Coordinates of C-alpha atoms and ligand atoms in Angstrom, one line a residue:
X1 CA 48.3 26.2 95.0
X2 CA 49.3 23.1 97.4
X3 CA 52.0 23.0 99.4
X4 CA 53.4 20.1 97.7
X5 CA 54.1 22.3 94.6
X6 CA 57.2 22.6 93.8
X7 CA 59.1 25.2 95.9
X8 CA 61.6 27.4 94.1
X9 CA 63.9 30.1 96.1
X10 CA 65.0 32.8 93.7
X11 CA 67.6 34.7 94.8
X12 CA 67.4 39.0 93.5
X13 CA 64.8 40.7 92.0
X14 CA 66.6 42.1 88.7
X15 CA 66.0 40.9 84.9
X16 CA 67.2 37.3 85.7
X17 CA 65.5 36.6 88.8
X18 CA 61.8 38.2 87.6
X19 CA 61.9 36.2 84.8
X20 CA 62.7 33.0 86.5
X21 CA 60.4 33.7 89.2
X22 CA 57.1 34.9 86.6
X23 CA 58.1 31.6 84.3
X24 CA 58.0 29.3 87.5
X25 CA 54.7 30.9 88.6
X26 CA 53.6 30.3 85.2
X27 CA 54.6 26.7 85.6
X28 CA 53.0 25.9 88.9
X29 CA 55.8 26.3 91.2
X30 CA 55.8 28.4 94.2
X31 CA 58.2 30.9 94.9
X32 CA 60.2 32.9 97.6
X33 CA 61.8 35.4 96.4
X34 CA 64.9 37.2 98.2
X35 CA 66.1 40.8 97.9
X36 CA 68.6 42.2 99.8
X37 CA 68.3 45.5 98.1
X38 CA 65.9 47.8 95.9
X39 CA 63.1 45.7 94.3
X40 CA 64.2 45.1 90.4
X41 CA 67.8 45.4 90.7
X42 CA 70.3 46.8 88.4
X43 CA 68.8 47.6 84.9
X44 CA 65.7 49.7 86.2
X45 CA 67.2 51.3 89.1
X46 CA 71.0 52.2 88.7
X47 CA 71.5 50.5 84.7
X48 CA 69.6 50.8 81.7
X49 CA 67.2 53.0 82.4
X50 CA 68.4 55.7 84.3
X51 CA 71.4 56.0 82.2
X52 CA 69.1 55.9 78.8
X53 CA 67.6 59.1 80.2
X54 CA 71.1 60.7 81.3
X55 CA 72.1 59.8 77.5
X56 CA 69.1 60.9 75.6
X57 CA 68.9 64.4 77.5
X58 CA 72.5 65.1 77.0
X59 CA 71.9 64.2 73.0
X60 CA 69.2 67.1 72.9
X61 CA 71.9 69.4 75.0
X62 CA 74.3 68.7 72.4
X63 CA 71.7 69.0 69.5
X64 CA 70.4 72.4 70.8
X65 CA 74.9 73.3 70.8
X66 CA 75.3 72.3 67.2
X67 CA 74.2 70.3 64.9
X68 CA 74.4 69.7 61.2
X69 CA 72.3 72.0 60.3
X70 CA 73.2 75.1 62.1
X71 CA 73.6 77.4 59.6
X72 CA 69.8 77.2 58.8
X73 CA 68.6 76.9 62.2
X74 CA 70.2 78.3 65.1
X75 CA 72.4 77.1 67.6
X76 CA 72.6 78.0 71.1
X77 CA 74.8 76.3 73.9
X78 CA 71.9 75.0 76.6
X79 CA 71.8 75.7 80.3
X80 CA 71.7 72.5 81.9
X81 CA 70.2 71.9 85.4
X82 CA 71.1 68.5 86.5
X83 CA 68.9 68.9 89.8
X84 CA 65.6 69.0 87.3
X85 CA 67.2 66.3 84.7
X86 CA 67.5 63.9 87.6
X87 CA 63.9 64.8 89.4
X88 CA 62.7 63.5 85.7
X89 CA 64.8 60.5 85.6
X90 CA 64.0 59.6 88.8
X91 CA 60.0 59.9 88.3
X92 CA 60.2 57.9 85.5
X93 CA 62.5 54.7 87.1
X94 CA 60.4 54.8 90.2
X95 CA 57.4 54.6 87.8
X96 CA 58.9 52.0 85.9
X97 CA 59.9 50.0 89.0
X98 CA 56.5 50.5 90.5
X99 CA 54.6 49.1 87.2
X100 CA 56.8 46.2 85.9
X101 CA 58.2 44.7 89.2
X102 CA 56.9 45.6 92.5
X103 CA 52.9 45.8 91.5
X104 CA 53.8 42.5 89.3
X105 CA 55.1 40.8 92.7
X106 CA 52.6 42.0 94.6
X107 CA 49.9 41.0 92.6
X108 CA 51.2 37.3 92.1
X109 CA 50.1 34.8 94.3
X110 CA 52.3 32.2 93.9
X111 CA 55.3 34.7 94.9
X112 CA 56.5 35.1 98.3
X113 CA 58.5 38.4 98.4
X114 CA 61.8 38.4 101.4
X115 CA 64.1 41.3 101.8
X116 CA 67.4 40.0 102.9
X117 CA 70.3 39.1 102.5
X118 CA 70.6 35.2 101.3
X119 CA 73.3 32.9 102.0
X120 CA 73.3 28.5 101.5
X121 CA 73.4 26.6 104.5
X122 CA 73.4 23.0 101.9
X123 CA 71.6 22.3 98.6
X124 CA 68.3 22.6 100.0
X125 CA 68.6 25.4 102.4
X126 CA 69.1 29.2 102.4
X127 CA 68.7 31.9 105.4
X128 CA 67.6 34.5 105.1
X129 CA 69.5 37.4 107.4
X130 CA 66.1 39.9 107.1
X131 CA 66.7 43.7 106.4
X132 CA 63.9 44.1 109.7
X133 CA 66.3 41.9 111.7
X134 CA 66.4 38.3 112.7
X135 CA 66.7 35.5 110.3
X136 CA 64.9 32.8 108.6
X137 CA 65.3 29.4 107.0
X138 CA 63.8 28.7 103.3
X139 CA 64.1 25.0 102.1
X140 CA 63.8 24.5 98.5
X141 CA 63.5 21.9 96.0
X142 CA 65.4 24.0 93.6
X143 CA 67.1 27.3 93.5
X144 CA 67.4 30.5 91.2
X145 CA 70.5 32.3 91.5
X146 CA 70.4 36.0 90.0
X147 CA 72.5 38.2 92.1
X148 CA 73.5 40.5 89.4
X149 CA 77.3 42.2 89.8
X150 CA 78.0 45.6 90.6
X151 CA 81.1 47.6 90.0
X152 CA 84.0 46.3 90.3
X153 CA 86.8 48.6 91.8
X154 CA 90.4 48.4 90.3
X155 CA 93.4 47.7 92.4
X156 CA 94.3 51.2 91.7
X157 CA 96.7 52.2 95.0
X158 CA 95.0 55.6 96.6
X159 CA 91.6 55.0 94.7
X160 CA 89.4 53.2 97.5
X161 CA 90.2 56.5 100.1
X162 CA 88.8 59.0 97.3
X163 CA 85.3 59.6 96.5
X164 CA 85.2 58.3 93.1
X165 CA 81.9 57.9 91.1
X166 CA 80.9 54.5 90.1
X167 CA 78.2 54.4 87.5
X168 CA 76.0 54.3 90.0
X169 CA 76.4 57.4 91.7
X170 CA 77.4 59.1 88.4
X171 CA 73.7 58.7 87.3
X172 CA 72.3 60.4 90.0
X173 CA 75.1 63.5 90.6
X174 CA 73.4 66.3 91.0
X175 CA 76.3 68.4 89.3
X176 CA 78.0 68.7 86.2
X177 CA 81.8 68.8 86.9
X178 CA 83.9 70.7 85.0
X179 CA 86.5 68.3 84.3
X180 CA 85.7 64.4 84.5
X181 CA 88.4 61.8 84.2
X182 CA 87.0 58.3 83.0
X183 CA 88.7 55.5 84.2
X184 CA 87.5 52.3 81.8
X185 CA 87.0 52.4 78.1
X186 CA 83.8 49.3 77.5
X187 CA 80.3 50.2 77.3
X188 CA 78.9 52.0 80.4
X189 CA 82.6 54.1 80.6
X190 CA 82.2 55.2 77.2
X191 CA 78.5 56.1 77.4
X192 CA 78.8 57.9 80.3
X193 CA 82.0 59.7 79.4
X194 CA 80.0 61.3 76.1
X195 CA 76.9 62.0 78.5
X196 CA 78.8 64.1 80.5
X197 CA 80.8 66.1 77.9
X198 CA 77.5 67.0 76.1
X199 CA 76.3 67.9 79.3
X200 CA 79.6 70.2 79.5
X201 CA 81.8 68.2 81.2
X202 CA 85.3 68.1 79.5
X203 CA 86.1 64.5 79.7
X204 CA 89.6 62.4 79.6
X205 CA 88.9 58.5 79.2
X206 CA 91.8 56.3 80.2
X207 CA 91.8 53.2 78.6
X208 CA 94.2 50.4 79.1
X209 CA 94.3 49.3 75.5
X210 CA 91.7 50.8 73.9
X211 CA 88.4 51.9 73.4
X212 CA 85.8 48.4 73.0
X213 CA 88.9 46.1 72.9
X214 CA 86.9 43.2 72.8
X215 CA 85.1 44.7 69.6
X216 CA 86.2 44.3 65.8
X217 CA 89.7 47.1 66.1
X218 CA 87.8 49.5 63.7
X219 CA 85.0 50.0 66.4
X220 CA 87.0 51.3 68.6
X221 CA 88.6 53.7 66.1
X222 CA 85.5 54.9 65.3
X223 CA 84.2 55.9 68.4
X224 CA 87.8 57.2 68.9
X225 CA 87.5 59.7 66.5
X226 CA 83.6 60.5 67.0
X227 CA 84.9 61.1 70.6
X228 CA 87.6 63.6 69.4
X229 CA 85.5 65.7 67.1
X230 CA 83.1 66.5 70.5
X231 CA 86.5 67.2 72.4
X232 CA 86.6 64.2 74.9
X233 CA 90.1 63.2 74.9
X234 CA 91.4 59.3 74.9
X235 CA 94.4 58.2 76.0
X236 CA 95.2 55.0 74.9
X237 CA 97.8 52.4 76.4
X238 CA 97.2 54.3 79.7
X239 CA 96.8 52.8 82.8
X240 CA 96.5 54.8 86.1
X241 CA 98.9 53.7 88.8
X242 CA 97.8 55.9 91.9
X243 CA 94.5 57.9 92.3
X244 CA 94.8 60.5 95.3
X245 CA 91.9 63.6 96.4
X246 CA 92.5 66.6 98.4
X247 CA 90.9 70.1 98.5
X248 CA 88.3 68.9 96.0
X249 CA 90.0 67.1 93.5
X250 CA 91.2 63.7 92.0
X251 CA 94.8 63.6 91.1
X252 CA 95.1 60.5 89.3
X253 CA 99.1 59.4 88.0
X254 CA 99.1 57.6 84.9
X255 CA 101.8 56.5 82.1
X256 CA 100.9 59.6 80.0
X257 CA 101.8 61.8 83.0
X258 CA 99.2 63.1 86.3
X259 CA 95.8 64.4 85.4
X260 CA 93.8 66.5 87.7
X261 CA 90.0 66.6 87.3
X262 CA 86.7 67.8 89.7
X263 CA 85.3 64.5 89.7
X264 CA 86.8 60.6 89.2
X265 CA 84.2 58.0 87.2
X266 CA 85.4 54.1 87.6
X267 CA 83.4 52.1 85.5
X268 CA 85.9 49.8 84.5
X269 CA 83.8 46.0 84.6
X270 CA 81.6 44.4 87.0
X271 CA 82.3 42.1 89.7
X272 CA 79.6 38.9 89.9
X273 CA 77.6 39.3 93.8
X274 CA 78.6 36.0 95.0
X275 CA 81.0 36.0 97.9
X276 CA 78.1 36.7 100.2
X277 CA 76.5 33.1 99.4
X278 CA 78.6 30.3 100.5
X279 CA 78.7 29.0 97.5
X280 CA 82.0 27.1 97.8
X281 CA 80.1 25.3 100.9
X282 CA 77.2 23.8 98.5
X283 CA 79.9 23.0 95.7
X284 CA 78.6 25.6 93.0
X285 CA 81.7 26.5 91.4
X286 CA 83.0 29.9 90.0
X287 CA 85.7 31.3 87.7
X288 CA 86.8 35.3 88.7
X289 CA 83.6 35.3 91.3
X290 CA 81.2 34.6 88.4
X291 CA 79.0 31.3 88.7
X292 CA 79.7 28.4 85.5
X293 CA 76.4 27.2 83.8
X294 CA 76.0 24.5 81.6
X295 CA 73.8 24.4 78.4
X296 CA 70.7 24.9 80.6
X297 CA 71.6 27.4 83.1
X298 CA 72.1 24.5 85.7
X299 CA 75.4 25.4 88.1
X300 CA 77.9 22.4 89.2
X301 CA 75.4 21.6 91.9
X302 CA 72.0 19.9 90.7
X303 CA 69.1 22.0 90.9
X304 CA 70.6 24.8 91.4
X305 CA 70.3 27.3 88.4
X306 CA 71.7 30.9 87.6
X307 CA 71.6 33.4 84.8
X308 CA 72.2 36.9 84.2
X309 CA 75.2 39.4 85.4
X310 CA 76.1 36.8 88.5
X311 CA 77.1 34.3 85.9
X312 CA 79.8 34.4 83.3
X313 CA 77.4 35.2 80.2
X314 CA 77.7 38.4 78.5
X315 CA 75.7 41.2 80.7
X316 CA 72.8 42.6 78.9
X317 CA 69.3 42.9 80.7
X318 CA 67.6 40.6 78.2
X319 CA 70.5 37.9 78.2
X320 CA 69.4 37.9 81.9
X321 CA 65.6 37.6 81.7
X322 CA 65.9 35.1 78.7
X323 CA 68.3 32.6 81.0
X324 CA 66.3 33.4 84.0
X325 CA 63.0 32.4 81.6
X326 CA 64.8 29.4 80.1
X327 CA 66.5 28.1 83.9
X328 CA 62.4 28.5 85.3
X329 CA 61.7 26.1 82.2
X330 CA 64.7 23.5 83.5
X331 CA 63.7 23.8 87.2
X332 CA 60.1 22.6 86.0
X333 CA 61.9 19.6 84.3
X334 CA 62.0 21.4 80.8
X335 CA 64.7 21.1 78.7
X336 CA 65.3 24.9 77.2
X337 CA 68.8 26.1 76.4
X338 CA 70.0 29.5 75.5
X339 CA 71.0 30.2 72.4
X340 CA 73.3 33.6 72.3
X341 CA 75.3 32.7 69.0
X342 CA 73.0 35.8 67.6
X343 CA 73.0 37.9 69.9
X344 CA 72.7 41.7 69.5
X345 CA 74.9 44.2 71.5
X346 CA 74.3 47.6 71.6
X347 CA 76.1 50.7 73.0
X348 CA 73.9 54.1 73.3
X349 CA 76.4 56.3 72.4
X350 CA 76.4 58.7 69.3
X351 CA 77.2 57.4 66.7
X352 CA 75.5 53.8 68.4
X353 CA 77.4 50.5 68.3
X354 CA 75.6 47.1 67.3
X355 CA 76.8 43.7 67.1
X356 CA 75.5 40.8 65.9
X357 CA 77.1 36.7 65.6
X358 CA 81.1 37.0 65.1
X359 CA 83.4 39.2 64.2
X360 CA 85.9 38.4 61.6
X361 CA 88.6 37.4 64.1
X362 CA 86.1 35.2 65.7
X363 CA 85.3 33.8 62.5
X364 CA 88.5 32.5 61.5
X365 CA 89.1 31.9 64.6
X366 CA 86.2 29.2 64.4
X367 CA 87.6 28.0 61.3
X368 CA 85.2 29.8 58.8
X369 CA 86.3 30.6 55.2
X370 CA 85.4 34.3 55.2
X371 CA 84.4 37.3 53.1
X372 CA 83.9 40.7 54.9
X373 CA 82.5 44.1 53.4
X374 CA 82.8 47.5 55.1
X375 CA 79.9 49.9 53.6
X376 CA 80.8 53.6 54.7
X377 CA 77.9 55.5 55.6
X378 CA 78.8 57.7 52.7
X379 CA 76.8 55.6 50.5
X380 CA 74.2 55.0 52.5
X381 CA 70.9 57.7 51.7
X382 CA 69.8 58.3 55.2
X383 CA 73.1 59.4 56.4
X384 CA 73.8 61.7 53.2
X385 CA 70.3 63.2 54.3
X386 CA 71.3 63.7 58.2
X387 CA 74.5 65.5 56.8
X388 CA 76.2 62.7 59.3
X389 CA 78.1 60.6 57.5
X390 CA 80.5 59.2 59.8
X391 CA 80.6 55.6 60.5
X392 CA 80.4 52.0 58.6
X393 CA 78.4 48.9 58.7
X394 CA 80.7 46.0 58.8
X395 CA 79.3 42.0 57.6
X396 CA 81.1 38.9 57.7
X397 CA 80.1 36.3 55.9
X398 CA 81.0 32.4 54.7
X399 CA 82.6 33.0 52.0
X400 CA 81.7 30.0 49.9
X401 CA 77.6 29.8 51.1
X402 CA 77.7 33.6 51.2
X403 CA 75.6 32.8 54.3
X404 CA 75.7 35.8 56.8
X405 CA 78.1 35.6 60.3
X406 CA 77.8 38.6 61.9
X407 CA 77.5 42.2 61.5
X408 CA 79.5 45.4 63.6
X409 CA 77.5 48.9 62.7
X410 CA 78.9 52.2 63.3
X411 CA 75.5 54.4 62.5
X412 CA 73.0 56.8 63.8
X413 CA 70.2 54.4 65.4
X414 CA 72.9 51.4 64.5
X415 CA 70.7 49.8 68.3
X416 CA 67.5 49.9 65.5
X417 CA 68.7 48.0 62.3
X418 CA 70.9 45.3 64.6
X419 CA 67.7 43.4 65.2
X420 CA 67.5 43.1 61.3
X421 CA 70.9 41.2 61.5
X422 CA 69.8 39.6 64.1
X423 CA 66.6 37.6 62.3
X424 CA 69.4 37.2 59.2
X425 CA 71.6 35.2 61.5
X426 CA 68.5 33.6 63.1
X427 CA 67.3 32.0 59.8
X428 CA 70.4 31.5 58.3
X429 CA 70.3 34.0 55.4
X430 CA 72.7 34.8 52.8
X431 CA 74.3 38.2 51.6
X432 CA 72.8 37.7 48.1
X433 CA 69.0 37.2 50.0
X434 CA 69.7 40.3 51.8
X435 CA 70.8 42.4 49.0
X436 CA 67.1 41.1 47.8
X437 CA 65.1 41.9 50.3
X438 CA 62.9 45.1 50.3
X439 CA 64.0 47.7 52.5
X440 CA 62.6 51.5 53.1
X441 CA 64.3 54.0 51.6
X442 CA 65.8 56.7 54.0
X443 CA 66.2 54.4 56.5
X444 CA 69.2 53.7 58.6
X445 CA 68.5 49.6 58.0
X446 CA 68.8 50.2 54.3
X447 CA 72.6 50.4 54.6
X448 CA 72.5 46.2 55.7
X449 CA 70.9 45.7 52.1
X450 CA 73.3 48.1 50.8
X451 CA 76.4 46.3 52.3
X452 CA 75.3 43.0 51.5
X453 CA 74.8 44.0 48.0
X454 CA 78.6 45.0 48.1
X455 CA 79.5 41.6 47.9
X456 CA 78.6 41.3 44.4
X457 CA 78.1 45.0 43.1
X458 CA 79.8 48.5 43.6
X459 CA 77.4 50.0 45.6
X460 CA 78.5 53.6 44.7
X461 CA 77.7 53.0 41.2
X462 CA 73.6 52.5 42.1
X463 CA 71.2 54.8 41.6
X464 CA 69.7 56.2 44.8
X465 CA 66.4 53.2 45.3
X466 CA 68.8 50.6 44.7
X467 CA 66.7 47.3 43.5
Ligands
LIG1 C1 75.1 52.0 83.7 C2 74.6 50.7 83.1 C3 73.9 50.7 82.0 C4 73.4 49.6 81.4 N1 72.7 49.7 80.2 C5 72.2 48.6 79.7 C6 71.4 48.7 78.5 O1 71.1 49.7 78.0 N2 70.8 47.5 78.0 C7 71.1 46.3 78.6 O2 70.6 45.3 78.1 N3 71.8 46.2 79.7 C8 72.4 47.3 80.3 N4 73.1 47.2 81.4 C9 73.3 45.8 82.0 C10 72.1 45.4 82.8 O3 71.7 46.4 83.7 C11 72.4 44.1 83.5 O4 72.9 43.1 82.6 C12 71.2 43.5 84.2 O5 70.5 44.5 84.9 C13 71.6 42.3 85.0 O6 70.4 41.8 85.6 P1 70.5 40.6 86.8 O7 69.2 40.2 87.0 O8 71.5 39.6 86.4 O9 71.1 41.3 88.0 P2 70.7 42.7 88.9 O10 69.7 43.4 88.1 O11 71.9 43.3 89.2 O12 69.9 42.0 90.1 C14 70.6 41.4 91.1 C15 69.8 41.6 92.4 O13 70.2 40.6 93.4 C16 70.3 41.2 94.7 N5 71.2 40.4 95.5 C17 72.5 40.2 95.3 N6 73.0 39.4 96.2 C18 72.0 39.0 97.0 C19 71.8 38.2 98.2 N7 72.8 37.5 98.7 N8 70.6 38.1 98.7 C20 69.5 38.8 98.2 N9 69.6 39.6 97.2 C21 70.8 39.7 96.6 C22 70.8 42.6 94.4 O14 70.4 43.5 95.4 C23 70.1 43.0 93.1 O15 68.9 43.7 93.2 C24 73.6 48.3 82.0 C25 74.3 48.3 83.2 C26 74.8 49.4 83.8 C27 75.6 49.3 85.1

């Protein structure tokens, strides 16, 4: 590698900036890479993972509890000992940090690896203020920005002089409070609020509106109702308006009245790391904190790129590493662009949630002529076999082409058949082609055929290995 390679400074070490970084290996360039923090940010260390394990442990505490079939196999509540349960999870995100960043960076030659804290001086410059003290200068021909967000903290009066968890510390509290109040009702409030309560926390979630309110309305009322038969309680339309703590617990006041609780969980949005870059100085602009990107990841400022939970795209690990892939691509002189009008959501709860492409209000919104079916999972052969038929799986398509828009499931494993919806959106299928297709019987996916058949057929009326 010369020195006359093109020089890239990517700034973080999460989903975004890894990706960017490997790509622009890939491509030639060389690259410093800054990190004020832990090596692989957010989704390894204090995100996804972590909180995958929390969820999947506390869905075997709640299995071993009850379960549909407890009458022919017993049922026993668990003893839960957080200590151990986080000793595991921990294990397994050092190990994961270990083999898919840290070894990768240290392995790669064309990666210089600085831990500090970066800031612009101009469009060409950074410093670096290092974490071992002193400071030093990186020029660049182009920059990466991937500074992820962390949690944001609500202008709740009271709340910033009490200990309240974030998600964060949440995933690593070595206790299981008796009585958790859940400020936030999107995807990482929710998930952790049903962790906890199968781990035997009983939970209160606050939520301003309502649960998922950016989702299609009957999401959010079926998670409302999965959330009362385990016990958690939602109050909707609730807003807290002072959080206070004293002799070892949270009084929070609130429109429904005060609620007292052991322990306080925030988790209600994230707030875009870019104060700390002097980013107004260089001209990249923002809106709420979170960077603008055109098309092709570029910010206002030529040559400088971002992607991933800093920016204003939705924040998902892999809508991170694919912009932080496709902004490498750019920053070689490529000309990729990210294409997230398919994209799958998914929240790990039980029952999951998965989107895919619009719902219906964003469909007329857009100014599509649409047809909608809702299957409920009562037709659907693998939920009648799990004795767990609560739920739905929800499409929206053109109503004229029949071609497929999007697609909101309510199911057991709903984070497994989204992907299915996904490749339908992708290659432009119809409901009629998917009502075709061949599907396994007895699986969860099945119920996509199933729905899109509904478009044409009463699904009820089919016998059980519906053609
Ligand atoms: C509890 C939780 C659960 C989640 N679960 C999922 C899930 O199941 N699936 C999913 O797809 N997504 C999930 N997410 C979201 C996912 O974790 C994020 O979208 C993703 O990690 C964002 O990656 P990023 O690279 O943009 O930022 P990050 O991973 O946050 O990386 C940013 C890095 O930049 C560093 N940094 C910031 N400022 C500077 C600076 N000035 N100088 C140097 N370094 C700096 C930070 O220290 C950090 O390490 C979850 C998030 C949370 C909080």
């Amino acid at each position: 590698m010369s020195d006359n390679s093109l020089h890239i400074a990517v700034i973080g070490s999460g989903g975004a900036a890894m990706a960017a970084a490997l790509k622009a290996a890939e491509r030639g360039a060389r690259i410093t890479l800054i990190e004020r923090g832990t090596i692989g940010g957010t989704c390894v260390n204090t995100g996804c993972v972590p909180s995958k394990i929390t969820i999947r442990a506390a869905h075997i505490a709640h299995l071993r509890k009850e379960s549909s079939f407890d009458e022919g196999v017993s049922a026993q509540p668990p003893v839960v000992d957080r200590v151990k349960l986080i000793r595991q999870q921990q294990a397994r995100v050092e190990e994961l940090r270990n083999n898919k960043y840290e070894s990768i960076l240290h392995d790669h030659t064309a990666i210089t690896v600085l831990k500090g804290d970066a800031r612009f001086v101009d469009a060409h410059n950074l410093t670096v203020r290092l974490n071992d003290g002193g400071e030093q200068t990186v020029h660049f021909d182009r920059a990466f920005i991937g500074t992820g967000a962390r949690p944001a903290e609500p202008p709740i009066p009271g709340l910033a002089d009490t200990p309240y968890l974030t998600s964060t510390s949440a995933l690593v509290l070595d206790t299981v409070p008796e009585r958790l109040i859940v400020i936030g009702a999107g995807f990482v409030a929710l998930e952790l609020a049903q962790a906890f309560a199968r781990l035997g926390s009983e939970v209160t979630v606050l939520a301003r509106s309502r649960l998922l309110s950016s989702e299609d309305p009957a999401i959010g009322d079926a998670m409302e109702a999965a959330f009362k038969r385990e016990g958690i309680k939602v109050l909707r339309q609730t807003q807290a308006s002072r959080a206070d703590y004293s002799d070892n617990e949270f009084t929070v006041h609130t429109n429904a009245g005060t609620l007292r609780a052991d322990q306080l969980l925030v988790a209600a949005g994230r707030t875009p790391n870019t104060e700390a870059l002097n980013l107004e100085r260089i001209g990249v602009e923002t809106s709420n904190g979170a960077i603008q990107v055109d098309g092709q990841l570029q910010t206002t400022v030529p040559g400088v790129y971002a992607a991933g939970d800093c920016t204003d795209q939705p924040q998902f690990v892999y809508v991170a590493a694919a912009g932080g892939s496709r902004a490498a691509i750019n920053m070689a002189g490529g000309g990729a662009t990210l294409d997230l009008s398919a994209m799958p959501g998914v929240m790990f709860t039980d029952p999951q949630v998965a989107t895919a492409g619009l719902t219906e209000a964003e469909s007329l919104e857009q100014g599509f002529n649409v047809d909608t079916r809702v299957l409920e999972l009562e037709n659907v052969p693998r939920a009648l076999v799990n004795f767990d038929t609560h739920g739905f799986i929800k499409m929206v398509a053109e109503r004229d082409s029949g071609c497929l828009l999007g697609v909101q499931a309510v199911t057991a494993e709903a984070g497994e058949l989204i992907q299915t919806a996904v490749m339908a959106l992708r290659s432009g299928m119809t409901v009629q082609e998917i009502g075709d297709e061949l599907f396994p019987y007895l699986t969860m996916v099945e119920g996509l055929k199933l729905c899109a058949q509904t478009f044409t057929k009463d699904v009820s009326q089919l016998s059980c290995c519906a053609g």
